[in-house]
Amino acid sequence: MNAPEAGLHLSWRDQDAVIALWHELTEFPASDPQNALDHCLRALARQIGAVNATWVGAIREKNWERKNPHDPLLGWRPNVCLTLNPTDEWQRAHEVAMDAVRNNYMDPQTVALASRSGQNRCFLRDEVVSDRDWKRDRINREVLAPLGIGHRLIGASATAPGAESYLIFDRGDGRGFGARERDLLAFFLRGSTLLHREMLQMHGLLNAFRPLSPRERDVLRLLLTGASEKELACALKLTPATTHQYVVAVLHNFGAHSRAELMAQWLRRLTPAPIAPTDQ
C-alpha cells in the first residue's frame, strides 16, 4: 500500500472514494456526458459537504489582447452554467452573475480564477479574496447572500488553451470549506480530464467553430449513439430534411466530413441507437 500522496490532506478513505468516482464516470457513454456530470457533482457535493454544485464551461476570446488588453479576466468568459439543483432562485442568481460578466463586472474570485489559467487549480475563496472584499462585492451581495451562501470552493480544469471547465461548490453561512475539501477536489481534477473535455465538446466549446444550440446538442448526442438520420428524425420529431440540415451543421461545426470523423473525436464506446417514440 502506497502512502497518501504528498501535499494532500486526504485520508485513504477520501482517496479511495475519488478513485471509485473516476471508475464510475468511465461507465457513462460519450453520448451521455450530462448524466455523467450530474453523477459527478452529486457525488462530490456529498463528499465535500456542499449544499449545491455548479459546472461552468468557459472559453477564451480570440485576440483579446488587442481588443481589450486591460481585461481583468484575460479574455476568459463563462459560456455555459449548469447547476446540480437548478431551483428558480439558483437560475435567477446565475443569470445575474452571467449578466454581470457580460457587462464587464468582474467579481474578485472570478478574476483570481482567470489569473491562474493554463493549469489545473483549486482554491478556497478566502485564499484569494479577503473577507472584507468579499462582503463588499456585488456578486456576493446580489447573488450568493440571498441564497444563504457564505462559502465557495472552486476547481478549474485547464482542458485546452482556449477552453476551461470549472466545478463550483457552495455552503451556507456556517463552517467554511477547509484544506481537506480543497485537496479532495484537487485530487479529483487530476483524473477527470475526459469528463471536462466531453462536456465542453458537447456544448461546442472545444474543437468546434462555435457553441452549439440546444437542438444541435440533441442531434450530436444521438449521432454519438450510432442512430441513423431516420432514427434521429423520429426521436426528435423532426422532418428528414430538417434532421439532415442539423446533422450537416453539427458535422461542419466540428470540422468533420463524416460521422466516423465526428465519432473519432470522442474515441469512446457507443451506446445502442435509441428506440423511436411511439404514439400512445
PDB file of C-alpha atoms in Angstrom:
ATOM      1  CA  MET A   1       0.000   0.000   0.000  1.00  0.00           C
ATOM      2  CA  ASN A   2       1.359   3.390  -1.001  1.00  0.00           C
ATOM      3  CA  ALA A   3       1.451   6.357   1.331  1.00  0.00           C
ATOM      4  CA  PRO A   4      -1.100   9.157   0.778  1.00  0.00           C
ATOM      5  CA  GLU A   5       0.003  11.490  -1.980  1.00  0.00           C
ATOM      6  CA  ALA A   6       2.443  14.131  -0.756  1.00  0.00           C
ATOM      7  CA  GLY A   7       0.944  17.553  -0.131  1.00  0.00           C
ATOM      8  CA  LEU A   8      -2.647  16.336   0.066  1.00  0.00           C
ATOM      9  CA  HIS A   9      -4.646  16.482   3.272  1.00  0.00           C
ATOM     10  CA  LEU A  10      -6.596  13.360   2.353  1.00  0.00           C
ATOM     11  CA  SER A  11      -7.314  10.130   4.144  1.00  0.00           C
ATOM     12  CA  TRP A  12      -7.195   6.747   2.463  1.00  0.00           C
ATOM     13  CA  ARG A  13     -10.980   6.774   2.516  1.00  0.00           C
ATOM     14  CA  ASP A  14     -11.179  10.078   0.652  1.00  0.00           C
ATOM     15  CA  GLN A  15      -8.698   8.974  -1.994  1.00  0.00           C
ATOM     16  CA  ASP A  16     -10.482   5.652  -2.480  1.00  0.00           C
ATOM     17  CA  ALA A  17     -13.806   7.480  -2.900  1.00  0.00           C
ATOM     18  CA  VAL A  18     -12.349   9.730  -5.607  1.00  0.00           C
ATOM     19  CA  ILE A  19     -10.757   6.796  -7.429  1.00  0.00           C
ATOM     20  CA  ALA A  20     -14.090   4.945  -7.307  1.00  0.00           C
ATOM     21  CA  LEU A  21     -15.785   8.014  -8.798  1.00  0.00           C
ATOM     22  CA  TRP A  22     -13.260   8.097 -11.654  1.00  0.00           C
ATOM     23  CA  HIS A  23     -14.143   4.491 -12.459  1.00  0.00           C
ATOM     24  CA  GLU A  24     -17.877   5.181 -12.253  1.00  0.00           C
ATOM     25  CA  LEU A  25     -17.572   8.030 -14.744  1.00  0.00           C
ATOM     26  CA  THR A  26     -15.952   5.743 -17.327  1.00  0.00           C
ATOM     27  CA  GLU A  27     -19.191   3.730 -17.397  1.00  0.00           C
ATOM     28  CA  PHE A  28     -21.112   6.634 -18.947  1.00  0.00           C
ATOM     29  CA  PRO A  29     -21.088   6.609 -22.753  1.00  0.00           C
ATOM     30  CA  ALA A  30     -19.826   9.511 -24.837  1.00  0.00           C
ATOM     31  CA  SER A  31     -23.414  10.372 -25.750  1.00  0.00           C
ATOM     32  CA  ASP A  32     -24.370  10.975 -22.121  1.00  0.00           C
ATOM     33  CA  PRO A  33     -21.951  13.481 -20.537  1.00  0.00           C
ATOM     34  CA  GLN A  34     -24.806  15.365 -18.857  1.00  0.00           C
ATOM     35  CA  ASN A  35     -25.756  12.394 -16.689  1.00  0.00           C
ATOM     36  CA  ALA A  36     -22.068  11.792 -16.039  1.00  0.00           C
ATOM     37  CA  LEU A  37     -21.755  15.386 -14.858  1.00  0.00           C
ATOM     38  CA  ASP A  38     -24.833  15.108 -12.637  1.00  0.00           C
ATOM     39  CA  HIS A  39     -23.444  11.935 -11.075  1.00  0.00           C
ATOM     40  CA  CYS A  40     -20.076  13.618 -10.581  1.00  0.00           C
ATOM     41  CA  LEU A  41     -21.485  16.781  -8.979  1.00  0.00           C
ATOM     42  CA  ARG A  42     -23.799  14.808  -6.716  1.00  0.00           C
ATOM     43  CA  ALA A  43     -21.016  12.507  -5.503  1.00  0.00           C
ATOM     44  CA  LEU A  44     -18.521  15.317  -4.941  1.00  0.00           C
ATOM     45  CA  ALA A  45     -21.098  17.532  -3.206  1.00  0.00           C
ATOM     46  CA  ARG A  46     -21.808  14.684  -0.816  1.00  0.00           C
ATOM     47  CA  GLN A  47     -18.113  14.029  -0.135  1.00  0.00           C
ATOM     48  CA  ILE A  48     -17.256  17.716   0.188  1.00  0.00           C
ATOM     49  CA  GLY A  49     -20.355  18.639   2.161  1.00  0.00           C
ATOM     50  CA  ALA A  50     -21.800  21.222  -0.239  1.00  0.00           C
ATOM     51  CA  VAL A  51     -25.425  22.337  -0.468  1.00  0.00           C
ATOM     52  CA  ASN A  52     -25.189  22.771  -4.232  1.00  0.00           C
ATOM     53  CA  ALA A  53     -22.738  22.363  -7.099  1.00  0.00           C
ATOM     54  CA  THR A  54     -22.319  24.062 -10.466  1.00  0.00           C
ATOM     55  CA  TRP A  55     -20.443  23.356 -13.685  1.00  0.00           C
ATOM     56  CA  VAL A  56     -19.265  26.256 -15.855  1.00  0.00           C
ATOM     57  CA  GLY A  57     -17.793  25.954 -19.335  1.00  0.00           C
ATOM     58  CA  ALA A  58     -15.622  28.939 -20.277  1.00  0.00           C
ATOM     59  CA  ILE A  59     -13.869  29.919 -23.493  1.00  0.00           C
ATOM     60  CA  ARG A  60     -11.186  32.473 -24.208  1.00  0.00           C
ATOM     61  CA  GLU A  61     -11.951  35.164 -26.726  1.00  0.00           C
ATOM     62  CA  LYS A  62      -9.604  35.255 -29.686  1.00  0.00           C
ATOM     63  CA  ASN A  63      -7.325  38.278 -29.964  1.00  0.00           C
ATOM     64  CA  TRP A  64      -8.475  39.521 -26.560  1.00  0.00           C
ATOM     65  CA  GLU A  65      -5.102  41.232 -26.021  1.00  0.00           C
ATOM     66  CA  ARG A  66      -5.760  43.521 -28.987  1.00  0.00           C
ATOM     67  CA  LYS A  67      -9.476  44.034 -28.366  1.00  0.00           C
ATOM     68  CA  ASN A  68      -9.285  44.594 -24.620  1.00  0.00           C
ATOM     69  CA  PRO A  69      -5.693  44.492 -23.337  1.00  0.00           C
ATOM     70  CA  HIS A  70      -6.755  45.522 -19.823  1.00  0.00           C
ATOM     71  CA  ASP A  71      -9.406  42.830 -19.471  1.00  0.00           C
ATOM     72  CA  PRO A  72      -9.160  41.569 -15.852  1.00  0.00           C
ATOM     73  CA  LEU A  73     -10.384  38.136 -16.979  1.00  0.00           C
ATOM     74  CA  LEU A  74      -7.651  37.897 -19.645  1.00  0.00           C
ATOM     75  CA  GLY A  75     -10.178  37.105 -22.351  1.00  0.00           C
ATOM     76  CA  TRP A  76     -11.995  34.345 -20.446  1.00  0.00           C
ATOM     77  CA  ARG A  77     -15.792  34.361 -20.454  1.00  0.00           C
ATOM     78  CA  PRO A  78     -18.265  31.851 -18.987  1.00  0.00           C
ATOM     79  CA  ASN A  79     -20.461  30.423 -21.730  1.00  0.00           C
ATOM     80  CA  VAL A  80     -22.484  27.626 -20.111  1.00  0.00           C
ATOM     81  CA  CYS A  81     -23.606  27.337 -16.486  1.00  0.00           C
ATOM     82  CA  LEU A  82     -25.343  24.179 -15.182  1.00  0.00           C
ATOM     83  CA  THR A  83     -26.427  23.625 -11.576  1.00  0.00           C
ATOM     84  CA  LEU A  84     -26.995  20.315  -9.826  1.00  0.00           C
ATOM     85  CA  ASN A  85     -30.150  21.570  -8.081  1.00  0.00           C
ATOM     86  CA  PRO A  86     -31.498  24.190 -10.509  1.00  0.00           C
ATOM     87  CA  THR A  87     -34.234  25.857  -8.475  1.00  0.00           C
ATOM     88  CA  ASP A  88     -35.790  29.067  -9.769  1.00  0.00           C
ATOM     89  CA  GLU A  89     -33.763  31.039  -7.221  1.00  0.00           C
ATOM     90  CA  TRP A  90     -30.494  29.493  -8.391  1.00  0.00           C
ATOM     91  CA  GLN A  91     -31.375  30.019 -12.043  1.00  0.00           C
ATOM     92  CA  ARG A  92     -32.054  33.708 -11.424  1.00  0.00           C
ATOM     93  CA  ALA A  93     -28.823  34.013  -9.448  1.00  0.00           C
ATOM     94  CA  HIS A  94     -26.801  32.543 -12.295  1.00  0.00           C
ATOM     95  CA  GLU A  95     -28.480  34.869 -14.787  1.00  0.00           C
ATOM     96  CA  VAL A  96     -27.497  37.867 -12.653  1.00  0.00           C
ATOM     97  CA  ALA A  97     -23.912  36.614 -12.379  1.00  0.00           C
ATOM     98  CA  MET A  98     -23.597  35.875 -16.110  1.00  0.00           C
ATOM     99  CA  ASP A  99     -25.144  39.232 -16.997  1.00  0.00           C
ATOM    100  CA  ALA A 100     -22.645  40.991 -14.718  1.00  0.00           C
ATOM    101  CA  VAL A 101     -19.732  39.401 -16.594  1.00  0.00           C
ATOM    102  CA  ARG A 102     -21.257  40.318 -19.957  1.00  0.00           C
ATOM    103  CA  ASN A 103     -21.404  43.907 -18.689  1.00  0.00           C
ATOM    104  CA  ASN A 104     -17.742  43.761 -17.685  1.00  0.00           C
ATOM    105  CA  TYR A 105     -18.268  43.498 -13.945  1.00  0.00           C
ATOM    106  CA  MET A 106     -15.755  41.004 -12.572  1.00  0.00           C
ATOM    107  CA  ASP A 107     -16.029  39.726  -9.030  1.00  0.00           C
ATOM    108  CA  PRO A 108     -12.643  39.233  -7.315  1.00  0.00           C
ATOM    109  CA  GLN A 109     -12.932  35.451  -7.120  1.00  0.00           C
ATOM    110  CA  THR A 110     -13.538  35.149 -10.872  1.00  0.00           C
ATOM    111  CA  VAL A 111     -10.601  37.475 -11.530  1.00  0.00           C
ATOM    112  CA  ALA A 112      -8.385  35.293  -9.331  1.00  0.00           C
ATOM    113  CA  LEU A 113      -9.552  32.196 -11.199  1.00  0.00           C
ATOM    114  CA  ALA A 114      -8.728  33.716 -14.603  1.00  0.00           C
ATOM    115  CA  SER A 115      -5.326  34.973 -13.477  1.00  0.00           C
ATOM    116  CA  ARG A 116      -4.210  31.382 -12.894  1.00  0.00           C
ATOM    117  CA  SER A 117      -5.441  29.958 -16.204  1.00  0.00           C
ATOM    118  CA  GLY A 118      -3.459  27.327 -18.051  1.00  0.00           C
ATOM    119  CA  GLN A 119      -3.174  24.866 -15.186  1.00  0.00           C
ATOM    120  CA  ASN A 120      -5.489  22.784 -13.051  1.00  0.00           C
ATOM    121  CA  ARG A 121      -6.140  24.710  -9.862  1.00  0.00           C
ATOM    122  CA  CYS A 122      -8.324  24.626  -6.815  1.00  0.00           C
ATOM    123  CA  PHE A 123      -8.643  27.200  -4.069  1.00  0.00           C
ATOM    124  CA  LEU A 124     -10.847  28.353  -1.236  1.00  0.00           C
ATOM    125  CA  ARG A 125     -12.490  31.737  -1.545  1.00  0.00           C
ATOM    126  CA  ASP A 126     -10.635  33.157   1.450  1.00  0.00           C
ATOM    127  CA  GLU A 127      -7.301  32.099  -0.079  1.00  0.00           C
ATOM    128  CA  VAL A 128      -7.706  34.650  -2.875  1.00  0.00           C
ATOM    129  CA  VAL A 129     -10.283  37.161  -1.600  1.00  0.00           C
ATOM    130  CA  SER A 130     -10.330  38.676   1.883  1.00  0.00           C
ATOM    131  CA  ASP A 131     -13.494  38.524   3.966  1.00  0.00           C
ATOM    132  CA  ARG A 132     -13.756  42.293   3.803  1.00  0.00           C
ATOM    133  CA  ASP A 133     -13.567  42.460  -0.002  1.00  0.00           C
ATOM    134  CA  TRP A 134     -15.910  39.517  -0.351  1.00  0.00           C
ATOM    135  CA  LYS A 135     -18.608  41.049   1.840  1.00  0.00           C
ATOM    136  CA  ARG A 136     -18.438  44.273  -0.161  1.00  0.00           C
ATOM    137  CA  ASP A 137     -18.583  42.524  -3.535  1.00  0.00           C
ATOM    138  CA  ARG A 138     -21.665  42.958  -5.697  1.00  0.00           C
ATOM    139  CA  ILE A 139     -21.938  39.290  -6.702  1.00  0.00           C
ATOM    140  CA  ASN A 140     -21.798  38.187  -3.101  1.00  0.00           C
ATOM    141  CA  ARG A 141     -24.448  40.710  -2.065  1.00  0.00           C
ATOM    142  CA  GLU A 142     -26.787  40.270  -5.051  1.00  0.00           C
ATOM    143  CA  VAL A 143     -26.294  36.602  -5.929  1.00  0.00           C
ATOM    144  CA  LEU A 144     -24.916  34.463  -3.106  1.00  0.00           C
ATOM    145  CA  ALA A 145     -26.117  36.152   0.079  1.00  0.00           C
ATOM    146  CA  PRO A 146     -29.827  35.958  -0.941  1.00  0.00           C
ATOM    147  CA  LEU A 147     -29.333  32.198  -1.406  1.00  0.00           C
ATOM    148  CA  GLY A 148     -27.815  31.873   2.046  1.00  0.00           C
ATOM    149  CA  ILE A 149     -24.394  31.002   0.607  1.00  0.00           C
ATOM    150  CA  GLY A 150     -21.420  32.047   2.693  1.00  0.00           C
ATOM    151  CA  HIS A 151     -18.595  29.821   1.428  1.00  0.00           C
ATOM    152  CA  ARG A 152     -17.433  28.794  -2.039  1.00  0.00           C
ATOM    153  CA  LEU A 153     -14.899  26.278  -3.326  1.00  0.00           C
ATOM    154  CA  ILE A 154     -13.772  26.337  -6.966  1.00  0.00           C
ATOM    155  CA  GLY A 155     -11.795  23.850  -9.028  1.00  0.00           C
ATOM    156  CA  ALA A 156     -10.683  24.508 -12.604  1.00  0.00           C
ATOM    157  CA  SER A 157      -9.635  22.038 -15.288  1.00  0.00           C
ATOM    158  CA  ALA A 158      -7.317  23.576 -17.881  1.00  0.00           C
ATOM    159  CA  THR A 159      -8.761  21.321 -20.552  1.00  0.00           C
ATOM    160  CA  ALA A 160      -7.374  23.195 -23.555  1.00  0.00           C
ATOM    161  CA  PRO A 161      -5.599  26.508 -24.266  1.00  0.00           C
ATOM    162  CA  GLY A 162      -8.891  28.164 -25.235  1.00  0.00           C
ATOM    163  CA  ALA A 163     -11.389  26.273 -23.096  1.00  0.00           C
ATOM    164  CA  GLU A 164     -11.652  25.527 -19.379  1.00  0.00           C
ATOM    165  CA  SER A 165     -14.096  23.684 -17.171  1.00  0.00           C
ATOM    166  CA  TYR A 166     -14.968  24.852 -13.640  1.00  0.00           C
ATOM    167  CA  LEU A 167     -16.551  22.973 -10.745  1.00  0.00           C
ATOM    168  CA  ILE A 168     -18.066  25.198  -8.036  1.00  0.00           C
ATOM    169  CA  PHE A 169     -19.322  24.051  -4.633  1.00  0.00           C
ATOM    170  CA  ASP A 170     -21.264  26.153  -2.131  1.00  0.00           C
ATOM    171  CA  ARG A 171     -22.015  26.020   1.596  1.00  0.00           C
ATOM    172  CA  GLY A 172     -24.182  28.093   3.872  1.00  0.00           C
ATOM    173  CA  ASP A 173     -23.091  30.608   6.475  1.00  0.00           C
ATOM    174  CA  GLY A 174     -21.798  28.023   8.949  1.00  0.00           C
ATOM    175  CA  ARG A 175     -18.465  26.247   8.860  1.00  0.00           C
ATOM    176  CA  GLY A 176     -16.476  27.029   5.725  1.00  0.00           C
ATOM    177  CA  PHE A 177     -14.556  24.697   3.448  1.00  0.00           C
ATOM    178  CA  GLY A 178     -11.080  23.660   4.551  1.00  0.00           C
ATOM    179  CA  ALA A 179      -7.886  22.078   3.267  1.00  0.00           C
ATOM    180  CA  ARG A 180      -9.435  18.614   3.200  1.00  0.00           C
ATOM    181  CA  GLU A 181     -12.278  19.675   0.857  1.00  0.00           C
ATOM    182  CA  ARG A 182      -9.937  21.716  -1.337  1.00  0.00           C
ATOM    183  CA  ASP A 183      -7.480  18.836  -1.696  1.00  0.00           C
ATOM    184  CA  LEU A 184     -10.231  16.321  -2.366  1.00  0.00           C
ATOM    185  CA  LEU A 185     -11.436  18.423  -5.291  1.00  0.00           C
ATOM    186  CA  ALA A 186      -7.863  18.998  -6.495  1.00  0.00           C
ATOM    187  CA  PHE A 187      -7.225  15.245  -6.411  1.00  0.00           C
ATOM    188  CA  PHE A 188     -10.421  14.587  -8.387  1.00  0.00           C
ATOM    189  CA  LEU A 189      -9.363  17.054 -11.091  1.00  0.00           C
ATOM    190  CA  ARG A 190      -6.210  15.046 -11.778  1.00  0.00           C
ATOM    191  CA  GLY A 191      -8.163  12.099 -13.151  1.00  0.00           C
ATOM    192  CA  SER A 192     -11.264  13.741 -14.634  1.00  0.00           C
ATOM    193  CA  THR A 193      -9.984  15.323 -17.847  1.00  0.00           C
ATOM    194  CA  LEU A 194     -12.225  13.196 -20.055  1.00  0.00           C
ATOM    195  CA  LEU A 195     -15.407  14.398 -18.354  1.00  0.00           C
ATOM    196  CA  HIS A 196     -14.411  18.050 -18.757  1.00  0.00           C
ATOM    197  CA  ARG A 197     -13.433  17.508 -22.390  1.00  0.00           C
ATOM    198  CA  GLU A 198     -16.703  15.780 -23.274  1.00  0.00           C
ATOM    199  CA  MET A 199     -18.834  18.425 -21.554  1.00  0.00           C
ATOM    200  CA  LEU A 200     -17.028  21.203 -23.399  1.00  0.00           C
ATOM    201  CA  GLN A 201     -17.292  19.350 -26.716  1.00  0.00           C
ATOM    202  CA  MET A 202     -20.987  18.579 -26.205  1.00  0.00           C
ATOM    203  CA  HIS A 203     -21.654  22.324 -25.931  1.00  0.00           C
ATOM    204  CA  GLY A 204     -19.405  23.226 -28.851  1.00  0.00           C
ATOM    205  CA  LEU A 205     -16.863  24.989 -26.658  1.00  0.00           C
ATOM    206  CA  LEU A 206     -13.968  22.724 -27.651  1.00  0.00           C
ATOM    207  CA  ASN A 207     -12.838  21.552 -31.105  1.00  0.00           C
ATOM    208  CA  ALA A 208     -15.746  23.443 -32.669  1.00  0.00           C
ATOM    209  CA  PHE A 209     -16.124  26.663 -34.614  1.00  0.00           C
ATOM    210  CA  ARG A 210     -18.958  27.942 -32.425  1.00  0.00           C
ATOM    211  CA  PRO A 211     -21.125  26.908 -29.449  1.00  0.00           C
ATOM    212  CA  LEU A 212     -23.984  24.529 -30.241  1.00  0.00           C
ATOM    213  CA  SER A 213     -27.659  25.384 -29.964  1.00  0.00           C
ATOM    214  CA  PRO A 214     -29.846  23.187 -27.713  1.00  0.00           C
ATOM    215  CA  ARG A 215     -31.269  21.380 -30.759  1.00  0.00           C
ATOM    216  CA  GLU A 216     -27.800  20.816 -32.198  1.00  0.00           C
ATOM    217  CA  ARG A 217     -26.747  19.288 -28.874  1.00  0.00           C
ATOM    218  CA  ASP A 218     -29.700  16.905 -29.105  1.00  0.00           C
ATOM    219  CA  VAL A 219     -28.614  15.904 -32.604  1.00  0.00           C
ATOM    220  CA  LEU A 220     -24.982  15.468 -31.551  1.00  0.00           C
ATOM    221  CA  ARG A 221     -25.983  13.298 -28.595  1.00  0.00           C
ATOM    222  CA  LEU A 222     -27.965  10.966 -30.843  1.00  0.00           C
ATOM    223  CA  LEU A 223     -25.283  10.936 -33.526  1.00  0.00           C
ATOM    224  CA  LEU A 224     -22.878   9.588 -30.917  1.00  0.00           C
ATOM    225  CA  THR A 225     -25.212   6.641 -30.279  1.00  0.00           C
ATOM    226  CA  GLY A 226     -24.862   5.498 -33.894  1.00  0.00           C
ATOM    227  CA  ALA A 227     -28.502   6.292 -34.710  1.00  0.00           C
ATOM    228  CA  SER A 228     -29.415   6.762 -38.356  1.00  0.00           C
ATOM    229  CA  GLU A 229     -30.847  10.039 -39.618  1.00  0.00           C
ATOM    230  CA  LYS A 230     -34.255   8.374 -39.824  1.00  0.00           C
ATOM    231  CA  GLU A 231     -33.978   7.367 -36.172  1.00  0.00           C
ATOM    232  CA  LEU A 232     -32.842  10.876 -35.265  1.00  0.00           C
ATOM    233  CA  ALA A 233     -35.855  12.367 -37.050  1.00  0.00           C
ATOM    234  CA  CYS A 234     -38.234  10.053 -35.184  1.00  0.00           C
ATOM    235  CA  ALA A 235     -36.598  10.617 -31.794  1.00  0.00           C
ATOM    236  CA  LEU A 236     -36.571  14.404 -32.172  1.00  0.00           C
ATOM    237  CA  LYS A 237     -39.881  14.601 -34.087  1.00  0.00           C
ATOM    238  CA  LEU A 238     -38.306  16.461 -36.993  1.00  0.00           C
ATOM    239  CA  THR A 239     -38.727  16.081 -40.743  1.00  0.00           C
ATOM    240  CA  PRO A 240     -35.987  14.135 -42.570  1.00  0.00           C
ATOM    241  CA  ALA A 241     -34.910  17.294 -44.410  1.00  0.00           C
ATOM    242  CA  THR A 242     -34.614  19.329 -41.209  1.00  0.00           C
ATOM    243  CA  THR A 243     -32.786  16.487 -39.492  1.00  0.00           C
ATOM    244  CA  HIS A 244     -30.260  16.283 -42.336  1.00  0.00           C
ATOM    245  CA  GLN A 245     -29.662  20.029 -42.127  1.00  0.00           C
ATOM    246  CA  TYR A 246     -28.891  19.712 -38.419  1.00  0.00           C
ATOM    247  CA  VAL A 247     -26.578  16.758 -38.999  1.00  0.00           C
ATOM    248  CA  VAL A 248     -24.645  18.643 -41.687  1.00  0.00           C
ATOM    249  CA  ALA A 249     -24.399  21.709 -39.418  1.00  0.00           C
ATOM    250  CA  VAL A 250     -23.059  19.656 -36.495  1.00  0.00           C
ATOM    251  CA  LEU A 251     -20.503  17.862 -38.659  1.00  0.00           C
ATOM    252  CA  HIS A 252     -19.348  21.125 -40.210  1.00  0.00           C
ATOM    253  CA  ASN A 253     -19.069  22.809 -36.815  1.00  0.00           C
ATOM    254  CA  PHE A 254     -16.610  20.145 -35.658  1.00  0.00           C
ATOM    255  CA  GLY A 255     -14.725  20.161 -38.956  1.00  0.00           C
ATOM    256  CA  ALA A 256     -15.798  16.582 -39.666  1.00  0.00           C
ATOM    257  CA  HIS A 257     -16.565  15.287 -43.152  1.00  0.00           C
ATOM    258  CA  SER A 258     -18.353  12.189 -41.938  1.00  0.00           C
ATOM    259  CA  ARG A 259     -19.927  10.698 -38.864  1.00  0.00           C
ATOM    260  CA  ALA A 260     -16.885   8.464 -38.455  1.00  0.00           C
ATOM    261  CA  GLU A 261     -14.655  11.552 -38.208  1.00  0.00           C
ATOM    262  CA  LEU A 262     -17.014  13.075 -35.646  1.00  0.00           C
ATOM    263  CA  MET A 263     -17.076   9.947 -33.519  1.00  0.00           C
ATOM    264  CA  ALA A 264     -13.307   9.694 -33.655  1.00  0.00           C
ATOM    265  CA  GLN A 265     -13.126  12.999 -31.768  1.00  0.00           C
ATOM    266  CA  TRP A 266     -14.723  11.309 -28.766  1.00  0.00           C
ATOM    267  CA  LEU A 267     -12.898   7.966 -29.038  1.00  0.00           C
ATOM    268  CA  ARG A 268     -15.349   6.281 -26.698  1.00  0.00           C
ATOM    269  CA  ARG A 269     -17.597   3.254 -26.988  1.00  0.00           C
ATOM    270  CA  LEU A 270     -21.035   3.862 -28.455  1.00  0.00           C
ATOM    271  CA  THR A 271     -24.439   3.166 -26.971  1.00  0.00           C
ATOM    272  CA  PRO A 272     -27.193   1.406 -28.935  1.00  0.00           C
ATOM    273  CA  ALA A 273     -29.340   3.578 -31.182  1.00  0.00           C
ATOM    274  CA  PRO A 274     -32.399   4.982 -29.387  1.00  0.00           C
ATOM    275  CA  ILE A 275     -35.806   3.419 -29.854  1.00  0.00           C
ATOM    276  CA  ALA A 276     -38.092   5.789 -31.709  1.00  0.00           C
ATOM    277  CA  PRO A 277     -41.017   7.030 -29.590  1.00  0.00           C
ATOM    278  CA  THR A 278     -44.391   5.506 -30.337  1.00  0.00           C
ATOM    279  CA  ASP A 279     -47.726   7.235 -30.108  1.00  0.00           C
ATOM    280  CA  GLN A 280     -49.761   6.174 -27.107  1.00  0.00           C
TER     281      GLN A 280
END
